[in-house]
Coordinates of C-alpha atoms in Angstrom, one line a residue:
M822 CA 50.4 145.9 160.6
K823 CA 48.6 149.2 160.7
T824 CA 45.6 149.3 163.0
K825 CA 42.4 150.7 161.6
T826 CA 41.2 153.7 163.4
K827 CA 38.0 155.9 163.2
D828 CA 39.9 158.2 160.9
N829 CA 41.0 155.8 158.2
I830 CA 38.4 153.0 158.2
T831 CA 37.0 152.2 154.7
I832 CA 33.9 150.5 153.3
D833 CA 36.0 147.3 152.9
D834 CA 36.9 147.3 156.6
V835 CA 33.2 147.8 157.6
A836 CA 32.3 144.8 155.4
R837 CA 35.0 142.6 156.9
L838 CA 34.1 143.5 160.5
A839 CA 30.4 142.9 159.8
G840 CA 31.1 139.7 158.0
V841 CA 29.3 140.7 154.8
S842 CA 30.1 141.8 151.3
K843 CA 30.9 145.4 150.3
T844 CA 27.7 145.3 148.1
T845 CA 25.7 144.7 151.2
I846 CA 27.3 147.7 153.0
S847 CA 26.6 149.8 149.9
R848 CA 22.9 148.7 150.0
Y849 CA 22.7 149.6 153.7
L850 CA 24.2 153.1 153.1
N851 CA 21.7 153.7 150.3
G852 CA 18.7 152.6 152.5
K853 CA 18.0 149.4 150.5
Y854 CA 17.2 146.9 153.3
E855 CA 14.8 144.7 151.3
F856 CA 17.1 141.7 151.0
M857 CA 18.8 142.2 154.3
S858 CA 18.1 140.4 157.6
K859 CA 17.4 142.4 160.7
D860 CA 20.5 140.9 162.4
T861 CA 22.7 141.9 159.5
K862 CA 21.3 145.4 159.4
N863 CA 21.8 145.8 163.2
K864 CA 25.4 144.4 162.9
I865 CA 26.3 146.9 160.2
E866 CA 24.7 149.8 162.2
E867 CA 26.8 148.8 165.3
I868 CA 30.1 148.8 163.3
I869 CA 29.4 152.1 161.6
K870 CA 28.6 153.7 165.0
E871 CA 31.6 152.2 166.7
Y872 CA 34.0 153.4 164.1
D873 CA 32.2 156.7 163.2
Y874 CA 32.3 155.5 159.6
M875 CA 31.4 158.2 157.0
P876 CA 31.1 157.1 153.4
S877 CA 33.2 159.1 150.9
N878 CA 30.9 161.5 149.0
V879 CA 33.6 161.8 146.3
A880 CA 33.7 158.1 145.7
R881 CA 29.9 157.9 145.8
S882 CA 29.6 160.8 143.3
L883 CA 32.0 159.1 140.9
K884 CA 29.8 156.0 140.9
T885 CA 26.4 157.7 140.8
K886 CA 27.6 160.7 138.7
S887 CA 25.8 163.0 141.2
T888 CA 27.2 164.9 144.1
K889 CA 23.7 166.1 145.2
L890 CA 25.2 169.6 145.3
I891 CA 23.4 172.6 143.8
A892 CA 25.3 175.9 143.6
F893 CA 23.8 179.4 143.8
V894 CA 26.0 182.1 142.3
V895 CA 24.7 185.5 143.2
S896 CA 25.9 188.7 141.5
D897 CA 26.2 190.6 144.8
I898 CA 25.7 188.9 148.2
E899 CA 24.8 192.3 149.7
N900 CA 21.9 192.8 147.2
A901 CA 18.6 193.0 149.0
F902 CA 17.3 189.9 147.4
A903 CA 20.2 187.6 148.3
A904 CA 19.6 186.7 151.9
P905 CA 15.8 186.1 151.8
T906 CA 16.2 184.1 148.5
I907 CA 19.0 181.9 149.9
K908 CA 16.8 181.3 153.0
S909 CA 13.8 180.2 151.0
M910 CA 16.0 178.0 148.7
N911 CA 17.5 176.3 151.8
R912 CA 14.0 175.7 153.2
A913 CA 12.8 174.2 149.9
L914 CA 15.8 171.9 149.9
L915 CA 15.2 170.5 153.4
N916 CA 13.0 167.6 152.1
T917 CA 15.3 166.7 149.2
K918 CA 18.6 164.9 148.8
Y919 CA 20.3 168.1 147.7
H920 CA 22.5 170.6 149.5
M921 CA 23.5 174.1 148.4
I922 CA 26.7 176.0 147.9
V923 CA 26.5 179.8 147.8
A924 CA 29.1 182.0 146.1
S925 CA 29.2 185.7 145.1
S926 CA 30.7 187.1 141.9
N927 CA 30.8 190.6 143.3
E928 CA 29.4 192.1 140.1
S929 CA 32.4 190.9 138.2
Q930 CA 32.0 188.8 135.0
E931 CA 35.6 187.6 135.3
Q932 CA 34.9 186.3 138.8
E933 CA 31.6 184.8 137.7
K934 CA 33.5 182.8 135.0
K935 CA 36.1 181.5 137.5
L936 CA 33.4 180.5 140.0
I937 CA 31.4 178.6 137.5
E938 CA 34.5 176.8 136.2
S939 CA 35.5 175.9 139.8
L940 CA 31.9 174.6 140.6
I941 CA 32.0 172.5 137.5
E942 CA 35.3 171.0 138.6
Q943 CA 33.6 170.2 141.9
R944 CA 31.0 168.3 140.0
V945 CA 27.9 170.2 141.2
D946 CA 24.7 168.8 139.7
A947 CA 23.4 172.3 138.7
I948 CA 24.0 176.0 139.1
L949 CA 21.4 178.6 140.0
L950 CA 22.9 181.8 138.5
N951 CA 22.0 185.4 139.2
P952 CA 24.2 186.8 136.4
V953 CA 26.2 189.9 136.5
S954 CA 25.2 191.1 133.0
Y955 CA 22.5 190.6 130.4
D956 CA 25.3 190.2 127.9
A957 CA 27.0 186.9 128.8
P958 CA 27.3 184.6 125.8
Y959 CA 29.9 182.4 127.6
I960 CA 27.2 181.0 129.8
E961 CA 26.0 178.9 126.8
E962 CA 29.2 176.8 126.9
F963 CA 29.0 176.3 130.6
N964 CA 25.4 175.1 130.2
K965 CA 26.6 172.3 128.0
K966 CA 28.6 170.9 131.0
V967 CA 26.1 171.5 133.8
P968 CA 22.4 172.7 133.9
I969 CA 22.2 176.5 134.6
I970 CA 19.0 178.1 135.8
L971 CA 18.9 181.9 135.8
I972 CA 17.6 183.7 138.9
D973 CA 15.9 187.1 138.6
R974 CA 18.1 188.2 135.7
G975 CA 18.0 186.9 132.1
I976 CA 20.7 186.7 129.5
K977 CA 20.0 187.8 126.0
N978 CA 19.9 185.3 123.1
L979 CA 20.1 182.3 125.5
N980 CA 17.3 179.8 125.9
L981 CA 17.7 178.8 129.6
D982 CA 15.3 178.2 132.5
I983 CA 14.6 181.4 134.4
V984 CA 12.8 182.2 137.6
A985 CA 12.3 186.0 138.1
S986 CA 10.1 188.5 139.9
D987 CA 7.7 190.5 137.8
S988 CA 9.5 193.7 136.7
S989 CA 7.2 195.1 134.0
E990 CA 3.7 195.0 135.5
S991 CA 5.0 196.2 138.9
M992 CA 6.5 199.3 137.3
R993 CA 3.4 200.1 135.4
Q994 CA 1.4 199.9 138.7
A995 CA 3.9 202.1 140.4
V996 CA 3.7 204.8 137.8
E997 CA -0.1 204.7 137.8
H998 CA -0.2 204.9 141.6
V999 CA 2.1 208.0 141.7
K1000 CA 0.0 209.7 139.0
L1001 CA -3.3 209.0 140.8
A1002 CA -1.7 210.2 144.1
G1003 CA -1.5 213.7 142.5
F1004 CA 2.2 214.1 141.8
S1005 CA 2.8 216.3 138.8
E1006 CA 6.0 214.8 137.5
I1007 CA 7.6 211.4 137.8
Y1008 CA 11.2 210.5 137.6
V1009 CA 12.9 207.1 137.7
F1010 CA 16.3 206.9 139.5
T1011 CA 18.4 203.9 138.5
E1012 CA 21.9 202.4 138.5
P1013 CA 23.2 201.7 135.0
Y1014 CA 20.5 199.5 133.6
R1015 CA 21.1 198.4 130.0
N1016 CA 23.1 195.3 131.0
V1017 CA 20.9 194.2 133.9
Q1018 CA 17.6 192.8 132.7
P1019 CA 15.3 193.6 135.6
R1020 CA 16.4 197.3 135.7
F1021 CA 16.2 197.5 131.9
R1022 CA 12.6 196.1 131.9
R1023 CA 11.6 198.5 134.7
V1024 CA 13.0 201.5 132.9
E1025 CA 11.5 200.5 129.6
T1026 CA 8.1 199.9 131.2
F1027 CA 8.4 203.4 132.9
K1028 CA 8.9 204.9 129.4
T1029 CA 6.0 203.1 127.7
T1030 CA 3.6 203.8 130.6
L1031 CA 4.4 207.6 130.4
N1032 CA 3.9 207.4 126.6
K1033 CA 0.3 206.3 127.3
Y1034 CA -0.1 209.4 129.5
G1035 CA 0.8 211.5 126.5
Y1036 CA 4.5 212.2 127.2
L1037 CA 6.8 212.6 124.2
T1038 CA 9.8 210.4 123.9
S1039 CA 12.2 213.3 124.3
Q1040 CA 10.4 214.4 127.5
I1041 CA 10.6 210.9 129.0
E1042 CA 14.4 210.5 128.4
D1043 CA 14.9 213.6 130.7
L1044 CA 12.9 211.8 133.4
V1045 CA 15.3 208.8 133.5
V1046 CA 18.2 209.6 135.9
T1047 CA 21.2 207.2 136.0
I1048 CA 23.1 207.5 139.2
D1049 CA 25.9 205.9 141.2
P1050 CA 24.6 205.3 144.8
K1051 CA 28.1 205.9 146.2
K1052 CA 28.5 209.4 144.6
T1053 CA 26.5 211.3 147.2
D1054 CA 27.3 214.8 145.9
R1055 CA 26.0 214.1 142.4
L1056 CA 22.9 212.4 143.7
E1057 CA 22.0 215.4 145.9
Q1058 CA 22.5 217.7 142.9
E1059 CA 20.1 215.6 140.9
L1060 CA 17.5 215.7 143.7
L1061 CA 17.7 219.5 143.9
R1062 CA 17.4 219.7 140.1
V1063 CA 14.3 217.6 140.1
I1064 CA 12.6 219.9 142.7
S1065 CA 13.8 223.2 141.1
T1066 CA 12.8 222.3 137.6
T1067 CA 9.3 221.2 138.6
K1068 CA 7.4 224.4 138.1
V1069 CA 3.9 223.1 138.9
G1070 CA 2.9 220.7 141.7
T1071 CA 5.2 218.1 143.4
P1072 CA 7.5 215.6 141.7
A1073 CA 8.0 212.0 142.7
I1074 CA 10.8 209.5 142.2
I1075 CA 10.6 205.7 141.6
C1076 CA 13.9 203.9 142.4
T1077 CA 14.6 200.7 140.4
N1078 CA 16.3 198.7 143.2
G1079 CA 16.9 198.7 147.0
R1080 CA 20.4 200.1 146.8
T1081 CA 19.3 203.2 144.9
L1082 CA 16.3 203.6 147.2
L1083 CA 18.5 203.7 150.3
A1084 CA 20.9 206.1 148.7
V1085 CA 18.1 208.5 147.6
A1086 CA 16.4 208.3 151.0
L1087 CA 19.7 209.2 152.8
A1088 CA 20.3 212.1 150.3
I1089 CA 16.8 213.4 150.9
K1090 CA 17.5 213.4 154.7
N1091 CA 20.8 215.2 154.3
L1092 CA 19.2 217.9 152.2
G1093 CA 16.2 218.3 154.5
I1094 CA 13.7 217.7 151.7
R1095 CA 10.2 217.2 153.1
V1096 CA 8.5 214.1 151.9
P1097 CA 5.9 214.0 150.4
Y1098 CA 5.3 217.8 150.5
E1099 CA 8.3 218.6 148.3
L1100 CA 9.1 215.2 146.8
G1101 CA 7.4 211.8 146.7
I1102 CA 9.6 208.6 146.8
M1103 CA 9.1 204.9 146.3
G1104 CA 11.2 202.0 145.2
Y1105 CA 11.8 198.3 144.7
D1106 CA 13.1 195.7 147.2
D1107 CA 11.0 196.4 150.2
F1108 CA 12.7 196.3 153.6
G1109 CA 9.6 196.2 155.7
A1110 CA 8.5 194.9 159.0
N1111 CA 9.0 191.3 158.0
T1112 CA 12.7 191.7 157.3
A1113 CA 15.7 192.2 159.6
H1114 CA 16.3 195.6 158.0
G1115 CA 12.8 197.2 158.3
W1116 CA 14.0 200.7 157.4
T1117 CA 11.4 201.5 154.8
L1118 CA 8.7 201.0 157.3
L1119 CA 10.5 202.7 160.2
N1120 CA 11.7 205.7 158.2
R1121 CA 9.7 208.8 158.8
P1122 CA 7.7 209.2 156.7
S1123 CA 7.5 205.5 155.9
I1124 CA 8.4 204.7 152.3
S1125 CA 6.2 203.1 149.7
S1126 CA 7.8 200.0 148.2
I1127 CA 7.4 197.3 145.6
S1128 CA 8.1 194.1 147.4
P1129 CA 9.1 190.9 145.6
N1130 CA 7.9 187.6 147.0
W1131 CA 11.4 186.2 147.9
D1132 CA 9.9 183.0 149.4
A1133 CA 8.2 182.2 146.2
L1134 CA 11.2 183.1 144.1
G1135 CA 13.5 180.7 146.1
T1136 CA 10.9 177.9 146.2
K1137 CA 10.2 178.1 142.5
A1138 CA 13.9 178.1 141.7
I1139 CA 14.4 174.8 143.5
E1140 CA 11.3 173.3 141.8
V1141 CA 12.7 174.2 138.4
V1142 CA 16.2 172.9 139.1
Q1143 CA 14.8 169.6 140.4
E1144 CA 12.7 169.2 137.3
R1145 CA 15.6 170.1 135.0
L1146 CA 17.7 167.4 136.7
E1147 CA 15.0 164.8 136.5
K1148 CA 14.0 165.7 132.9
P1149 CA 17.1 167.1 131.2
S1150 CA 15.4 167.2 127.8
S1151 CA 12.2 169.0 128.8
L1152 CA 11.3 172.4 127.4
K1153 CA 12.9 175.4 129.1
K1154 CA 10.7 177.2 131.6
E1155 CA 10.2 180.9 132.3
V1156 CA 8.6 181.4 135.7
T1157 CA 7.5 184.8 136.9
T1158 CA 6.7 185.4 140.6
E1159 CA 4.4 188.1 141.7
V1160 CA 5.3 191.3 143.6
T1161 CA 3.3 193.4 146.0
M1162 CA 3.0 197.2 146.0
I1163 CA 2.9 198.6 149.6
I1164 CA 1.6 202.1 149.8
R1165 CA 3.0 204.1 152.7
D1166 CA 3.3 207.8 153.6
S1167 CA 5.9 208.8 151.1
T1168 CA 3.4 208.6 148.2
K1169 CA 0.1 209.1 150.0
L1170 CA -2.3 211.5 148.3
I1171 CA -0.5 214.8 148.5
T1172 CA -3.9 216.7 148.7
T1173 CA -4.4 215.1 152.1
Y1174 CA -1.3 216.9 153.5
R1175 CA -1.3 220.5 154.8
V1176 CA 1.8 222.5 154.4
D1177 CA 2.3 224.8 157.4

């Protein structure tokens, strides 16, 4: 007869050794001690400790139809928002029964599909999704199998819960700040934006805000510069073009995300452009003193930034997913978290600087 060891003991064995029913063991494991004597409770506890018994999460999930697992699929794990958002989500989950799985789709819709299919097979209770593209109709079918909550990026024509940072109002404030600071021309530098909702909203708000300042649509289109942060030569050419074509005053650039901001800042340094005398610069996804990166603050001159509240974004995301799991038929929510504009030397009033 095979001897039971710590590695192969089952709930039936625990019940037999404790001299109680399997139902009693199940109640103990679920914290239901109401109809259990103190002696029985202590006996079960001793057996579980002696044999290091761990209940099967798979078996439990089959019975309860819940694994207590929530997945977060991020489009790019290296994106500025990923680490602080994951951290705040984990913090928000500490006092719940849920745990989180994190995966990255690496900006690939094909990989995104495979990840979601795999997570559904693993029976996760819900998926927090930072989608690769604004155009992703296949998500609707996945949402029929598991609740999907969108994080910081929407998907067109789909009515899903979404938690996102404010993209429109923050861009309007950025444009107005740069104008009031005395810069004569304003450009927006962005990665391809039409299929990424936050970038699209920022660029469109940039255009409508300049319209209010009297710019013609044809003029505004020339002020939107789409770049690849990895193509340094072309980026440097665009920066030199911006400076050379500005006949009066000093131009400024607003970058639509952290990756673009970093690439532009490095190109400015390589070219020896003097900020803010020859060019002003600011951008999204602040890496200030409260982060491990801190380069926007430590850079000389320090760089003005639009800083999302990552803590609020992660916390609200967990609140929304819990409500969706508790009330599956409730109305879909759209939650917008505030951002903060941090003014530093790169866009300070240029009239306060003296050019030697």
